[in-house]
Structure formats: structure tokens, C-alpha cells
């Protein structure tokens, strides 16, 4: 099921949201404050390096 974990950049609120398509992820807002959120990286961890901020675009294995 396409449920992704998000974290609010503004208030730090963490929540899960059902997202039908990947393009909807960028439209997700924090339900508490309406702030910008970032998707928590989960399934894309490939190597053993624990990068705290994985904002690279190399993880697009969807579909
Ligand atoms: Zn928030």
C-alpha cells in the first residue's frame, strides 16, 4: 500500500499519509500547521552509509 511517512519541516510533526501517485507527495502539507513536509526515506536505503539528509535524486524506484 502506498502509504508514506512524512515529517514537517516547520513543526517536526511526523505522520503517515496515503498517497496514490508519486506526484502527489509534493502536495502533501502538514495536517497540524500546514507547513512544508519532507518524505522520510525508508525503502530507498541501499548502502550502509547512514546519510541523515538524503535529498539526492538517485532514488526514484517507483512503479
Ligand atoms: Zn507542521
Tab-separated table of C-alpha atoms and ligand atoms in Angstrom:
chain	number	residue	atom	x	y	z
A	1	UNK	CA	0.000	0.000	0.000
A	2	UNK	CA	1.370	3.398	-0.932
A	3	UNK	CA	1.498	4.896	2.499
A	4	UNK	CA	4.422	7.184	3.026
A	5	UNK	CA	5.861	8.719	6.136
A	6	UNK	CA	6.312	12.453	6.242
A	7	UNK	CA	7.889	14.882	8.595
A	8	UNK	CA	7.047	18.541	8.827
A	9	UNK	CA	9.960	20.868	8.283
A	10	UNK	CA	8.231	23.530	10.318
A	11	UNK	CA	6.925	21.918	13.490
A	12	UNK	CA	8.532	18.491	13.237
A	13	UNK	CA	5.228	16.672	13.189
A	14	UNK	CA	5.553	13.148	11.833
A	15	UNK	CA	2.624	11.498	10.133
A	16	UNK	CA	1.685	8.891	7.578
A	17	UNK	CA	-0.376	9.631	4.533
A	18	UNK	CA	-1.936	7.539	1.840
A	19	UNK	CA	-0.571	8.803	-1.458
A	20	UNK	CA	-1.902	7.438	-4.702
A	21	UNK	CA	0.758	8.766	-7.010
A	22	UNK	CA	4.272	9.972	-6.508
A	23	UNK	CA	3.396	13.368	-7.936
A	24	UNK	CA	1.025	13.950	-5.033
A	25	UNK	CA	3.800	13.741	-2.497
A	26	UNK	CA	4.935	17.274	-3.136
A	27	UNK	CA	1.411	18.491	-2.481
A	28	UNK	CA	1.313	16.985	0.981
A	29	UNK	CA	1.129	19.534	3.745
A	30	UNK	CA	1.437	19.172	7.464
A	31	UNK	CA	-2.007	18.462	8.963
A	32	UNK	CA	-1.080	20.436	12.051
A	33	UNK	CA	0.391	23.665	10.781
A	34	UNK	CA	0.070	23.344	7.025
A	35	UNK	CA	3.805	23.673	6.634
A	36	UNK	CA	6.096	22.099	4.146
A	37	UNK	CA	6.909	18.452	4.700
A	38	UNK	CA	9.617	16.082	3.626
A	39	UNK	CA	9.166	12.430	2.853
A	40	UNK	CA	11.008	10.158	5.179
A	41	UNK	CA	13.351	7.844	3.371
A	42	UNK	CA	12.619	4.243	4.113
A	43	UNK	CA	12.713	1.794	1.240
A	44	UNK	CA	15.457	3.528	-0.661
A	45	UNK	CA	18.267	2.820	1.730
A	46	UNK	CA	20.688	0.922	-0.440
A	47	UNK	CA	24.142	1.098	1.026
A	48	UNK	CA	25.284	1.056	4.593
A	49	UNK	CA	26.021	4.721	4.799
A	50	UNK	CA	23.607	6.491	7.084
A	51	UNK	CA	23.192	9.858	5.475
A	52	UNK	CA	20.933	11.987	7.569
A	53	UNK	CA	19.703	14.142	4.734
A	54	UNK	CA	19.117	12.061	1.657
A	55	UNK	CA	17.957	14.686	-0.742
A	56	UNK	CA	19.640	13.260	-3.781
A	57	UNK	CA	17.507	12.357	-6.722
A	58	UNK	CA	19.009	8.929	-7.190
A	59	UNK	CA	16.171	7.118	-5.541
A	60	UNK	CA	13.312	7.017	-7.963
A	61	UNK	CA	12.427	3.357	-7.942
A	62	UNK	CA	8.689	3.676	-8.132
A	63	UNK	CA	6.138	1.876	-10.204
B	1	LIG	ZN1	3.793	21.169	10.893
